[in-house]
Short mmCIF file of C-alpha atoms and ligand atoms in Angstrom, two decimals:
data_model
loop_
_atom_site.label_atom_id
_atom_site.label_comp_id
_atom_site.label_asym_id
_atom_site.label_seq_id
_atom_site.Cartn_x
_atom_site.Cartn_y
_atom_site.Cartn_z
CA UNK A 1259 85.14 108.73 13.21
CA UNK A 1260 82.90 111.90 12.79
CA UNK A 1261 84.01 114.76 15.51
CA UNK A 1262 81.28 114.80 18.65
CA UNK A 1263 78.53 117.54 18.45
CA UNK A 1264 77.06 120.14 20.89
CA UNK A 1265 74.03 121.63 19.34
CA UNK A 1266 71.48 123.65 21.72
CA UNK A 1267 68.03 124.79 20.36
CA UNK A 1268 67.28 128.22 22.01
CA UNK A 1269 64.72 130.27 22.05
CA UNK A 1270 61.09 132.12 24.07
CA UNK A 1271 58.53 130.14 24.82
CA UNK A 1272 56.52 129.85 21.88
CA UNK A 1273 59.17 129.85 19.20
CA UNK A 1274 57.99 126.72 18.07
CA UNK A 1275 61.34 124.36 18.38
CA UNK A 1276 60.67 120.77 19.40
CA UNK A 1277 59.44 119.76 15.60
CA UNK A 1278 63.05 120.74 14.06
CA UNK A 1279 64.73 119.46 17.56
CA UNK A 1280 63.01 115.62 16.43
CA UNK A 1281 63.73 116.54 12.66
CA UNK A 1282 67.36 117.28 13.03
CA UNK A 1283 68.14 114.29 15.52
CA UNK A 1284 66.24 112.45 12.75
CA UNK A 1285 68.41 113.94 9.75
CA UNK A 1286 71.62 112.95 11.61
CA UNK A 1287 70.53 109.48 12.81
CA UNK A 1288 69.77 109.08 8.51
CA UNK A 1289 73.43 109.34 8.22
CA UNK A 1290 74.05 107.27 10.62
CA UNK A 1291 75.16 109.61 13.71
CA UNK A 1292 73.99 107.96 17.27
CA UNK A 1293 72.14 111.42 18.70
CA UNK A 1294 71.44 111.72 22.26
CA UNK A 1295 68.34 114.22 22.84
CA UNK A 1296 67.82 115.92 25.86
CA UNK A 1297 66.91 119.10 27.60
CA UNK A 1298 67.18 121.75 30.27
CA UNK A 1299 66.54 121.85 32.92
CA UNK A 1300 66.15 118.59 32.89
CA UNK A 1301 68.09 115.32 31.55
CA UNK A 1302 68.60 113.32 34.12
CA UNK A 1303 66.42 112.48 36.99
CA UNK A 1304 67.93 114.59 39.78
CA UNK A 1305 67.98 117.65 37.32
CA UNK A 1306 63.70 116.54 36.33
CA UNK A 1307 63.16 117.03 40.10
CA UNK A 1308 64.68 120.46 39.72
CA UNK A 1309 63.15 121.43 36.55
CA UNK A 1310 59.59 120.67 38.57
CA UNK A 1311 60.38 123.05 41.52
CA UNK A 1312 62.44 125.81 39.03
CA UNK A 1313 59.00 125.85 36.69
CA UNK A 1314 56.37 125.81 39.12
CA UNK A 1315 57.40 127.51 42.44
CA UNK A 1316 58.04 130.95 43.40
CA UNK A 1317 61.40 132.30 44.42
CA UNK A 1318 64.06 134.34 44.09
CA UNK A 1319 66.06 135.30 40.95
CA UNK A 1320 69.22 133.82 42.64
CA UNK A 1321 67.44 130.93 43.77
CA UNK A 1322 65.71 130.22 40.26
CA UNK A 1323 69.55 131.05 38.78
CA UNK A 1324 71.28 128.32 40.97
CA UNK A 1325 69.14 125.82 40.75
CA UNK A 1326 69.37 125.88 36.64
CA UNK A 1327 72.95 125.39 37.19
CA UNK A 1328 72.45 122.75 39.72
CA UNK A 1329 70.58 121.01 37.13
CA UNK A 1330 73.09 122.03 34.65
CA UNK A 1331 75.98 120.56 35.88
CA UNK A 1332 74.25 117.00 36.97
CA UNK A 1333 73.44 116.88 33.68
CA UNK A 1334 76.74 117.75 32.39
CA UNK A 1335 78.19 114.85 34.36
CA UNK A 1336 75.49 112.00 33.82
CA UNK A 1337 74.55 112.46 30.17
CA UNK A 1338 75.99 115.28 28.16
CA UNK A 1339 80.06 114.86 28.69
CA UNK A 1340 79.83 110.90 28.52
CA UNK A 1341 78.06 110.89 25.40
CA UNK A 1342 80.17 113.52 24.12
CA UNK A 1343 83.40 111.09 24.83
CA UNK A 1344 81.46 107.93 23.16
CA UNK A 1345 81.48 110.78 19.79
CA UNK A 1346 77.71 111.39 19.50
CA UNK A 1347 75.40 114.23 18.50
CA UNK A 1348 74.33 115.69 21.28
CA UNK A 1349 71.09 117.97 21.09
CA UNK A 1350 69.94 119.73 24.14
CA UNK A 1351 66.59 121.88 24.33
CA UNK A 1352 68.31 124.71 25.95
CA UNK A 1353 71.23 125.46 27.69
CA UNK A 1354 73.51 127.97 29.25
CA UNK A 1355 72.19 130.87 27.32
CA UNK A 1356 68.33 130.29 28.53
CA UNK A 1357 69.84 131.02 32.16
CA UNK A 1358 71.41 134.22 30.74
CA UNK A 1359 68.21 135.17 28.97
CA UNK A 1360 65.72 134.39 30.69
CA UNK A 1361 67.40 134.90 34.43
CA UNK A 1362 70.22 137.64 33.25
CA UNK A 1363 67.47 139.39 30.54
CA UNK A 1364 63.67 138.43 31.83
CA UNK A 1365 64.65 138.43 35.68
CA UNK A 1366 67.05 140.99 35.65
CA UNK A 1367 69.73 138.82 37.49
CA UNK A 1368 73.35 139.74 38.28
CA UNK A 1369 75.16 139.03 34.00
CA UNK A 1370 78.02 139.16 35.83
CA UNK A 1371 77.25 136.46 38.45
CA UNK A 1372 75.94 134.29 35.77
CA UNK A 1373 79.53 134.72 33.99
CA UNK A 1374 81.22 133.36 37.41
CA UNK A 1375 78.25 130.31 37.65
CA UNK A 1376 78.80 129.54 34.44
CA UNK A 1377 82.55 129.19 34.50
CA UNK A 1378 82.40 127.25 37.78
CA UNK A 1379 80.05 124.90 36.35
CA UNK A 1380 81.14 124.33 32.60
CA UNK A 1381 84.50 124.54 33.36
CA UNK A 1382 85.64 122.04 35.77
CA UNK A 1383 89.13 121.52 34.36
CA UNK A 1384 89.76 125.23 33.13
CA UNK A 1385 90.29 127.19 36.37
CA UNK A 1386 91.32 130.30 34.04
CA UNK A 1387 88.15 130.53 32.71
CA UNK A 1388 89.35 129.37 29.09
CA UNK A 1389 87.55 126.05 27.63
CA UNK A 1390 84.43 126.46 28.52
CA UNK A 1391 81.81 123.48 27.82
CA UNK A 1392 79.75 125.22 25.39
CA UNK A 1393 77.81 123.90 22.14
CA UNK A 1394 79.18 123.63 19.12
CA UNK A 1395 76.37 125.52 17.44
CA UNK A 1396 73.27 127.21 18.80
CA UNK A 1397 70.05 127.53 16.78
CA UNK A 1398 68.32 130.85 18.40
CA UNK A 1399 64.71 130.72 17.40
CA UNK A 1400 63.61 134.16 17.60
CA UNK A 1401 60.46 135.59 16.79
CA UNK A 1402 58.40 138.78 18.37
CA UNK A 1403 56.97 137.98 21.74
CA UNK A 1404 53.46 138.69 20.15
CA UNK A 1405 53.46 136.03 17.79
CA UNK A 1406 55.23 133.42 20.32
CA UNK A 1407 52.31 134.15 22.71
CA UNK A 1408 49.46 133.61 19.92
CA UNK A 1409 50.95 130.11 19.44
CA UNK A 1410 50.68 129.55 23.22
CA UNK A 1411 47.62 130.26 23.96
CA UNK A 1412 45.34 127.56 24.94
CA UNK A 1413 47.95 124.82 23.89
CA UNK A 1414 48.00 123.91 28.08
CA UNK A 1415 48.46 125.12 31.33
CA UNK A 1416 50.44 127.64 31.36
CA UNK A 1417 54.08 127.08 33.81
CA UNK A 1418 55.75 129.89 35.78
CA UNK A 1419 57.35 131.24 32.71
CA UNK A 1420 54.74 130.76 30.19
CA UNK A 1421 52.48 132.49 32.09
CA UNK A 1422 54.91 136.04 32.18
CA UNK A 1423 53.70 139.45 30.23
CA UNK A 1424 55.16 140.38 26.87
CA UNK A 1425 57.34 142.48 28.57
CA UNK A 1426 59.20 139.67 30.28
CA UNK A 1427 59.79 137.89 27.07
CA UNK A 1428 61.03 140.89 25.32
CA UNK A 1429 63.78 141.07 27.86
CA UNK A 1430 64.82 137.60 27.61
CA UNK A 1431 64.73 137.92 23.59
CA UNK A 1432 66.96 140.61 24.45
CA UNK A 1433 69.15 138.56 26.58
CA UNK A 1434 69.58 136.07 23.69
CA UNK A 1435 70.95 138.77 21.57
CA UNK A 1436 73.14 140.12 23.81
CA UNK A 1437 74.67 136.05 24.40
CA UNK A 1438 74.91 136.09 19.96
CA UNK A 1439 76.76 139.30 19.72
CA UNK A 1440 79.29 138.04 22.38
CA UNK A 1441 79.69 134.95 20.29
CA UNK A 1442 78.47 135.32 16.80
CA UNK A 1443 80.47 131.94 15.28
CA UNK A 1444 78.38 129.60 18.08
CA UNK A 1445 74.89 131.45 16.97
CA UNK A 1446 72.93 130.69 14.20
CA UNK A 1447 69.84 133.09 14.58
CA UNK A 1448 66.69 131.38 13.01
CA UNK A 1449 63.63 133.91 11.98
CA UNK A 1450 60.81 131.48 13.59
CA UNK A 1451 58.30 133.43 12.60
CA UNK A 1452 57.79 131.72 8.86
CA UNK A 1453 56.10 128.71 7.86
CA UNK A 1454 57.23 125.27 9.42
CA UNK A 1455 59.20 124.43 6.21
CA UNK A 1456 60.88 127.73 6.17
CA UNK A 1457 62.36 127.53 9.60
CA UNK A 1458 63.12 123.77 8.92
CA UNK A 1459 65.11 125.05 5.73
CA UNK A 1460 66.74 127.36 7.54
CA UNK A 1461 67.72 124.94 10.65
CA UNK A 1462 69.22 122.29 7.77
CA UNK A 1463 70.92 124.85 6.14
CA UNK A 1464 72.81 126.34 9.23
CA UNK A 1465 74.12 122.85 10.20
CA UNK A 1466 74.85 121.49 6.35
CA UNK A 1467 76.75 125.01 6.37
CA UNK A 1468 79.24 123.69 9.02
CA UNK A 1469 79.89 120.25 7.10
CA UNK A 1470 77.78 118.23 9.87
CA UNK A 1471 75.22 116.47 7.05
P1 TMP B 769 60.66 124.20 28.14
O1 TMP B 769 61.53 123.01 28.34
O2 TMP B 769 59.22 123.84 28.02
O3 TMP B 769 61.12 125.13 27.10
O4 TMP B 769 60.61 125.00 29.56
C1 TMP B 769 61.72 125.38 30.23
C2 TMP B 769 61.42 126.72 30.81
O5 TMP B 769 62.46 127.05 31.72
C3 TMP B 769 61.37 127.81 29.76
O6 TMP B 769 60.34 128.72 30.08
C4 TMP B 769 62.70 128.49 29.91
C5 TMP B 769 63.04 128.28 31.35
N1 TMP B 769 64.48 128.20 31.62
C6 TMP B 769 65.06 129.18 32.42
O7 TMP B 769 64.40 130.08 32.90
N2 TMP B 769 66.42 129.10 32.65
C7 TMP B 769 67.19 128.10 32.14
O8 TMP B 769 68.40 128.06 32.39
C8 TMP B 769 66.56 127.09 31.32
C9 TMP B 769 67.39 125.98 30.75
C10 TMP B 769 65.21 127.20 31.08
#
């Protein structure tokens, strides 16, 4: 039996992933892979009520940072370790490293804190810190901020981190780099800012590259 698969798809808002998120799940299912698809915050229906209140109230940085790993670990237990165990491809829209850019770079939250949440929640079994639920491979999507925000505009209302200055998004990019160079062999760093068949060739060539299809 083919090995289970963690891939996460990361990147600003605006870096134009959920095409290549249906394209890949598609390209696996063709050889004949069972793919679960799913998302943070988000995934199950405890962690959908969270993603409402995390995207659309205002609060705190430690607030907005616990609650993504509230949702993080329901959805760890309900969907993405089971289906993990039945062998599957397993494609999240985000993951750990959003909360580290987007809480750790755009917010300006505590990296270190985020270290200690992240260990208490993706680690359950691993008091030491070592095995760490983490994907397999992460596609980062990155593009300027500029361009990101062009393809935004006007698509729809904007939510609580849409709506953030250029500024904001610049930090989180920044965050995302900072989560590749601790862990270069998990990244796969995706120039988004190409034509749709570019970034798809570039997306099919990072997973055929690990022997996955
Ligand atoms: P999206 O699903 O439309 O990409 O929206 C999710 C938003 O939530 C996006 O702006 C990134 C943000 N987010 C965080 O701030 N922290 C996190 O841990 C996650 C998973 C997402």
């Amino acid at each position: 039996m083919p090995p289970a698969l963690f891939i996460s798809f990361e990147g600003i808002d605006g870096a134009g992933k959920s095409t290549h998120i249906d394209a890949l799940a598609a390209a696996f299912r063709s050889v004949g892979r069972t793919v679960t698809l799913t998302r943070e915050p988000g995934g199950t229906p405890l962690a959908e009520r969270i993603r409402a209140l995390a995207l659309h109230q205002p609060m705190d940085a430690l607030t907005e940072a616990l609650l993504m790993f509230a949702a993080r670990r329901d959805h760890i237990a309900q969907v993405i370790a089971p289906a993990l165990a039945r062998g599957e491809v397993l494609i999240c829209d985000r993951f750990t490293d959003a909360t580290f850019a987007y809480q750790g770079g755009g917010r300006g939250f505590d990296w270190d804190a985020l270290l200690q949440l992240e260990r208490l929640v993706q680690a359950p079994q691993a008091p030491q810190g070592q095995n760490l639920l983490q994907p397999d491979l992460t596609l980062w999507f990155d593009l300027p901020p500029a361009v990101a925000a062009t393809r935004l505009s006007g698509a729809r209302v904007p939510d609580k981190f849409e709506a953030q200055p250029a500024a904001f998004f610049e930090a989180v990019r920044a965050g995302y780099a900072r989560r590749q160079a601790a862990e270069p062999a998990r990244f796969a760093r995706i120039d988004a800012d190409q034509p749709r068949d570019a970034v798809w060739a570039a997306v099919h060539t990072a997973v055929q590259g690990r022997g996955w299809l």
